[in-house]
XYZ file of C-alpha atoms in Angstrom:
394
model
C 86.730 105.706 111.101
C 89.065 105.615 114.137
C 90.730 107.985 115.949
C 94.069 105.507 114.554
C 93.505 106.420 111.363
C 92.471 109.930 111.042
C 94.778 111.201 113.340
C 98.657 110.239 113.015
C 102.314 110.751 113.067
C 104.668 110.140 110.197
C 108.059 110.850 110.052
C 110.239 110.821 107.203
C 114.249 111.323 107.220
C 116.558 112.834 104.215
C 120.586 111.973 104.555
C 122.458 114.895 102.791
C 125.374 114.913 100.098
C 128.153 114.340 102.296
C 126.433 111.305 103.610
C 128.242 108.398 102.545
C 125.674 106.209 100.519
C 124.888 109.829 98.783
C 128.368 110.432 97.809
C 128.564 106.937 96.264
C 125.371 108.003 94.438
C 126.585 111.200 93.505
C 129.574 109.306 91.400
C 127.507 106.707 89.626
C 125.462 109.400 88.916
C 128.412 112.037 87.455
C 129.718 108.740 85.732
C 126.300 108.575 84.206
C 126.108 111.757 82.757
C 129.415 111.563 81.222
C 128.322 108.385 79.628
C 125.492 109.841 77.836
C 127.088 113.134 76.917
C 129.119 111.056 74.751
C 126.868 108.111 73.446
C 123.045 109.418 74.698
C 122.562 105.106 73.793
C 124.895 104.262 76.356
C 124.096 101.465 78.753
C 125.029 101.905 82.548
C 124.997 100.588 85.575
C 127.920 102.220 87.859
C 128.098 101.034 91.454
C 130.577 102.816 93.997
C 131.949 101.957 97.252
C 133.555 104.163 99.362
C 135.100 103.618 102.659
C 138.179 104.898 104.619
C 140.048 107.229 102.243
C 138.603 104.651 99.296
C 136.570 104.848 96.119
C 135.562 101.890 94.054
C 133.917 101.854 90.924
C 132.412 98.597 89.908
C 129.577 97.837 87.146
C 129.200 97.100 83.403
C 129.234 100.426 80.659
C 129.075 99.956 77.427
C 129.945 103.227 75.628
C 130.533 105.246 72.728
C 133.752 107.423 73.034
C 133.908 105.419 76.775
C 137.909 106.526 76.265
C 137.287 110.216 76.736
C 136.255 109.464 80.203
C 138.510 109.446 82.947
C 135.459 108.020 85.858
C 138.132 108.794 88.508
C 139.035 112.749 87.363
C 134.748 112.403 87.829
C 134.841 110.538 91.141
C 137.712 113.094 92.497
C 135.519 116.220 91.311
C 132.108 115.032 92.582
C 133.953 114.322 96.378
C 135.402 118.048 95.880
C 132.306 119.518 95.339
C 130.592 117.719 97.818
C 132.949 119.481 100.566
C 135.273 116.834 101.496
C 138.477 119.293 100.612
C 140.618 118.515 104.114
C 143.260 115.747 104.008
C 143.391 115.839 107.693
C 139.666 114.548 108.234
C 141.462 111.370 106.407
C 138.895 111.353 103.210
C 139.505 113.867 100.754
C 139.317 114.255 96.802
C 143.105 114.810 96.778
C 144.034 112.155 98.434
C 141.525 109.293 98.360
C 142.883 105.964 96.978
C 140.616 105.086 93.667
C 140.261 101.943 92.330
C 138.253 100.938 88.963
C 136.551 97.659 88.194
C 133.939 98.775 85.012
C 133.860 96.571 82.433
C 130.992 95.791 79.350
C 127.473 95.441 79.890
C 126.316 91.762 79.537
C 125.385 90.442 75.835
C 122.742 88.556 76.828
C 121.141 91.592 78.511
C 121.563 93.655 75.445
C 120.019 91.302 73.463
C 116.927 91.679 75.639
C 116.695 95.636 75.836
C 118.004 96.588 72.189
C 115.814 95.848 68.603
C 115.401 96.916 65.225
C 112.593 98.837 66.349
C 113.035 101.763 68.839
C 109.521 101.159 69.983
C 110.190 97.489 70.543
C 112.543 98.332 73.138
C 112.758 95.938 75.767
C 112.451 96.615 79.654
C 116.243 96.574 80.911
C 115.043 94.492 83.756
C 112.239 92.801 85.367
C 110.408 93.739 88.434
C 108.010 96.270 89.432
C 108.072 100.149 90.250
C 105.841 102.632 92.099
C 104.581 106.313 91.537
C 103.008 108.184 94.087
C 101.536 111.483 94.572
C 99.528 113.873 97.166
C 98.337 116.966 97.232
C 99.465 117.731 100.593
C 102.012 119.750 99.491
C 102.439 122.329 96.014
C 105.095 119.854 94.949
C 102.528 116.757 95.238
C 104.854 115.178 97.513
C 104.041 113.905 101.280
C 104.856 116.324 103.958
C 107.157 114.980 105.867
C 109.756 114.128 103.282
C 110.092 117.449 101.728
C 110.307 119.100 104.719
C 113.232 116.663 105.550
C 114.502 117.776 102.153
C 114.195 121.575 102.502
C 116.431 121.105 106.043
C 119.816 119.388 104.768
C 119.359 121.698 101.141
C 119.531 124.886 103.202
C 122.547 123.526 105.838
C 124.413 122.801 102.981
C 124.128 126.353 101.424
C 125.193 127.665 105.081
C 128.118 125.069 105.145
C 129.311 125.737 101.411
C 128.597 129.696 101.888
C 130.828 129.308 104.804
C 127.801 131.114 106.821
C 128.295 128.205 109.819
C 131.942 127.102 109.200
C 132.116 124.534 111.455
C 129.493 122.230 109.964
C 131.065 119.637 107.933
C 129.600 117.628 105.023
C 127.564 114.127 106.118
C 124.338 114.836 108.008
C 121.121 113.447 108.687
C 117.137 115.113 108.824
C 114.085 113.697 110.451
C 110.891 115.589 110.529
C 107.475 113.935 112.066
C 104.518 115.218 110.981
C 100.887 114.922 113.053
C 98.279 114.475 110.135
C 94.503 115.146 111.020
C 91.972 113.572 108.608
C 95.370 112.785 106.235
C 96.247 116.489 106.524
C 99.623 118.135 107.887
C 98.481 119.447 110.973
C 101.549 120.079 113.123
C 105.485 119.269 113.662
C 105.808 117.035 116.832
C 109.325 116.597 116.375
C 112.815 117.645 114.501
C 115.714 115.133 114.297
C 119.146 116.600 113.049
C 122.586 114.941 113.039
C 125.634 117.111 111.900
C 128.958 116.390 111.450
C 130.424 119.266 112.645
C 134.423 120.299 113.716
C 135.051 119.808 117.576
C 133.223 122.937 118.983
C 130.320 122.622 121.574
C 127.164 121.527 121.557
C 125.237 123.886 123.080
C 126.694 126.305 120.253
C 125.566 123.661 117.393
C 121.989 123.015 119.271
C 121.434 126.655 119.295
C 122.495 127.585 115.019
C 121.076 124.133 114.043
C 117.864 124.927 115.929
C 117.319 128.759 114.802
C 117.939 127.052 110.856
C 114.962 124.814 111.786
C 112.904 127.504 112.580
C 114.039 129.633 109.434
C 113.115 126.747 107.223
C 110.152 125.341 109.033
C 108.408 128.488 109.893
C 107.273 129.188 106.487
C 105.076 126.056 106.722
C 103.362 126.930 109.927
C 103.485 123.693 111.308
C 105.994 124.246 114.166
C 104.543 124.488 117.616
C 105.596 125.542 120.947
C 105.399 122.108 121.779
C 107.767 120.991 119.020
C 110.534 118.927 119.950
C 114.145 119.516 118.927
C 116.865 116.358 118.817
C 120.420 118.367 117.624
C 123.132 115.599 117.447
C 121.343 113.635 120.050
C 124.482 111.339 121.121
C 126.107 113.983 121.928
C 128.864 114.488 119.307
C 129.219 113.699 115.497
C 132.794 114.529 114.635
C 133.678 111.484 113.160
C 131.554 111.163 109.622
C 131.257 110.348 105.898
C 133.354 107.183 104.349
C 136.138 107.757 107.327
C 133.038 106.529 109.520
C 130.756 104.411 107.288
C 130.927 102.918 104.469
C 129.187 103.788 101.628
C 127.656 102.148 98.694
C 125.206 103.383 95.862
C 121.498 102.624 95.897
C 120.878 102.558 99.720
C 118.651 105.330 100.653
C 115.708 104.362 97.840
C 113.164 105.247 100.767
C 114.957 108.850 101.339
C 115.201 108.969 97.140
C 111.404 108.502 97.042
C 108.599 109.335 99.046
C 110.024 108.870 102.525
C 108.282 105.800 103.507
C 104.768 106.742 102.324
C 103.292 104.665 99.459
C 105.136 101.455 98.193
C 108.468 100.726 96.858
C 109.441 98.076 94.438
C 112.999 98.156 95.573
C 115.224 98.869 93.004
C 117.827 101.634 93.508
C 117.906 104.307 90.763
C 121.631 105.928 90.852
C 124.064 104.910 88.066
C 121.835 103.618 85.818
C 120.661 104.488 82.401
C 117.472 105.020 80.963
C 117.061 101.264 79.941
C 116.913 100.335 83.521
C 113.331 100.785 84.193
C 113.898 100.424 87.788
C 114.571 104.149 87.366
C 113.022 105.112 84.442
C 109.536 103.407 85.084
C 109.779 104.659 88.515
C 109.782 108.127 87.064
C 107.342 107.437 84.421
C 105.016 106.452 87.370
C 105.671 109.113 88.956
C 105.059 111.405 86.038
C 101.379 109.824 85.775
C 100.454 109.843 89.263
C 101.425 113.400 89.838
C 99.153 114.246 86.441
C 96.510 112.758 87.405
C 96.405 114.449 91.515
C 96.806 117.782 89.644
C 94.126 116.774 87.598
C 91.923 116.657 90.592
C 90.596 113.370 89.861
C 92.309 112.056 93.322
C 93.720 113.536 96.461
C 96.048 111.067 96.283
C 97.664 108.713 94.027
C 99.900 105.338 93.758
C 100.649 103.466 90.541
C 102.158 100.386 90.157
C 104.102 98.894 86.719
C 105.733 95.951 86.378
C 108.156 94.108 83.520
C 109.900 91.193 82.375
C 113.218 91.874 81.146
C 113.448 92.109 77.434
C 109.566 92.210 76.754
C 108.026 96.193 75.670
C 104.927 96.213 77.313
C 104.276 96.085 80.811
C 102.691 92.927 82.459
C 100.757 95.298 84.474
C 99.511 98.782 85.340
C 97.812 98.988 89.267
C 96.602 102.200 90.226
C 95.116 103.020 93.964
C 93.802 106.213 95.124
C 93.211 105.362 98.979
C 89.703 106.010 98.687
C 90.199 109.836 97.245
C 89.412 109.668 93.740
C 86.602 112.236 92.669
C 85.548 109.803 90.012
C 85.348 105.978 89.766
C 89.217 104.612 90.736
C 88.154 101.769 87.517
C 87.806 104.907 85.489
C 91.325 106.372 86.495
C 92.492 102.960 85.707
C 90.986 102.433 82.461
C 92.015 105.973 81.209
C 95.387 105.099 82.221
C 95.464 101.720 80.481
C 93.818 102.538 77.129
C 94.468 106.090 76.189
C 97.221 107.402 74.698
C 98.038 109.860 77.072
C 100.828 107.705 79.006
C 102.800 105.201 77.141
C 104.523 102.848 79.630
C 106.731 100.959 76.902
C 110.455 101.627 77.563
C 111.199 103.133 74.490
C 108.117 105.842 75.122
C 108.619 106.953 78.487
C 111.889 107.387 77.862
C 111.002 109.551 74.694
C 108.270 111.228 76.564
C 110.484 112.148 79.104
C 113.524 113.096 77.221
C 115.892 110.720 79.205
C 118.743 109.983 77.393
C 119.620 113.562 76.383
C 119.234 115.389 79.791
C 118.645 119.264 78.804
C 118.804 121.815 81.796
C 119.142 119.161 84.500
C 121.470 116.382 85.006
C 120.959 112.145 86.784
C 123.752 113.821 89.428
C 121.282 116.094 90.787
C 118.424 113.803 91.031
C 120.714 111.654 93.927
C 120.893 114.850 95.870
C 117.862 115.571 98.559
C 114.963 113.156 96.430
C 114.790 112.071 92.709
C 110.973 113.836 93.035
C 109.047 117.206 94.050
C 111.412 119.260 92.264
C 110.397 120.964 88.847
C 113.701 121.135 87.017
C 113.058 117.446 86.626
C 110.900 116.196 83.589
C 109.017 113.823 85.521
C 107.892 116.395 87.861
C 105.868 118.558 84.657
C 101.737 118.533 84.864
C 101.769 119.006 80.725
C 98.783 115.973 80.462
C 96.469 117.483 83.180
C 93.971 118.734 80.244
C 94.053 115.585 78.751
C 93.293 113.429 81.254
C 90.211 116.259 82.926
C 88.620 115.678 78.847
C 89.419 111.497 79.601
C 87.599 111.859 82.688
C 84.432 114.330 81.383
C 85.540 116.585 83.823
C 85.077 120.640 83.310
């Protein structure tokens, strides 16, 4: 094998709350969860747009109780919590203009997703969605991306704690990651862009940098060598939807796996379980972690794919990159014709207890990666036994 492909950089970024896709996700999201706390059948698909001192809702719900909701008393508290609490930095959740376009989902998609039959269920959508997993990291997620995660989490407790007052909410992480025979061996180089109030730079290089080295420390991948880029043009005053515009769904690769694996391109945020752009992206998830914990690969990518309205999938893909511990037709056949994962709609959904969210909520999944987190269903290793008896393994 060459030197090309045993030994190589990847870099993956993470955008935090304040960013302004992520606050657009954050509403569709809230909206979401409002939905289904009133009709756990309801059908969403929220889109926002903000921009300026603007918020847009646009999108088809169809809702039980829908008039209980007030989506811009959710909008309003969602921006508040994010941070953006100053009318002077001209977008604030006091004083943003909100406008609301949501009307009723589409009969003729109905007709497609809902039957007689819960099990029947058609897919909300067609297309096709990836799950990936590694075991480069206890969370089964790749390197690079988590630590991109772990960054913007822990500025945003220092921000909200007040602990480094000047930082303000929309920011940026990049972390690049030298991998040795497809294992983490070193940090090369840290990218981070903060909004912050006008103080100087040499003060924000030097917090921003001793943070890095707080956070990634405890890894042990940091190096003398390690290169540090703090707001690299110089000064980042000027942020969120005063700055850029924001709209829901852009940052699938920061939502995912950072780049690594595939992506079937579908957004997740604002959308209900019968979208299985997000559900079937979780499902896949759910399997391809199970079956890297189960040892029976290092590492693991599954694709599904649907037609809208019809139950079963049209396909189930599964590639281990050449790490499996057993035969990769034996993974696949375990995965097609046992009963341990059922990719039908209606059972994933079930399975993974996605219409009535207990102990977690679809907001927090748009904040810092919809995977490697346990308070997530998709994220549990409950089959791992199963599958080690599928494969004959010990």
């Amino acid at each position: 094998m060459s030197k090309l492909l045993t030994d190589h950089v990847f870099t993956s970024e993470s955008v935090s709350e304040g960013h302004p896709d992520k606050v657009c996700d954050q509403i569709s999201d809230a909206i979401l969860d409002a939905c289904l706390a009133q009709d756990s059948a309801a059908h969403v698909a929220c889109e926002t747009l903000a921009t300026g001192n603007l918020v847009v809702n646009a999108g088809e719900i169809t809702c039980r109780n829908w008039n209980r909701i007030d989506p811009q008393a959710v909008a309003r508290a969602v921006v508040k919590d994010i941070g953006y609490v100053r009318p002077e930095l001209n977008f604030s959740y006091d004083t943003f203009t909100y406008v609301c376009a949501l009307h009723g989902q589409s009969p003729d998609i109905a007709q497609g997703v809902n039957r007689a039959k819960p099990e029947d269920q058609g897919a909300g959508d067609q297309g096709m969605m990836f799950g990936y997993a590694t075991n480069a990291t206890r969370e089964l997620m790749p390197t690079p991306i988590v630590l991109s995660h772990r960054l913007l989490e822990r500025l945003a407790k220092l921000r909200k704690n007040g602990d480094i007052a000047y930082l303000r909410p929309d920011s940026k992480a990049q972390v690049s990651v030298l991998h040795r025979n497809g294992k983490p061996e070193a940090i090369t180089a840290v990218v981070i862009s903060h909004q912050t109030d006008d103080v100087p730079l040499s003060r924000i290089r030097k917090d921003l940098v001793g943070v890095a080295h707080e956070v990634l420390g405890k890894t042990r991948l940091l190096r003398n060598d390690t290169k540090f880029y703090i707001n690299p043009t110089g000064k980042f005053v000027l942020g969120g939807p005063q700055a850029d515009s924001g709209v829901t769904g852009r940052k699938i690769i920061v939502d995912s796996y950072g780049g690594v694996g595939s992506h079937g391109g579908g957004a997740f945020s604002g959308k209900d379980p019968s979208k299985v752009d997000r559900s079937a992206a979780y499902y896949a998830r759910y399997a391809a972690k199970n079956i890297v914990a189960a040892g029976l690969a290092d590492k693991c990518e599954i694709q599904v794919a649907y037609a809208i309205g019809v139950a079963k999938p049209l396909s189930i893909n599964v590639s281990t990159y050449g790490t499996a511990k057993i035969d990769e037709s034996r993974i696949a056949k375990i995965l097609l014709h046992s009963n341990i994962f059922d990719f039908r709609p209606a059972m994933l959904i079930r399975d993974l207890g996605l219409m009535k969210p207990v102990g977690w909520s679809y907001r927090q999944s748009s904040n810092y990666g919809h995977f490697g987190r346990s308070v997530f269903p998709w994220e549990k290793t409950n089959r791992v036994a199963a599958l080690r008896e599928a494969a004959g393994l010990k």
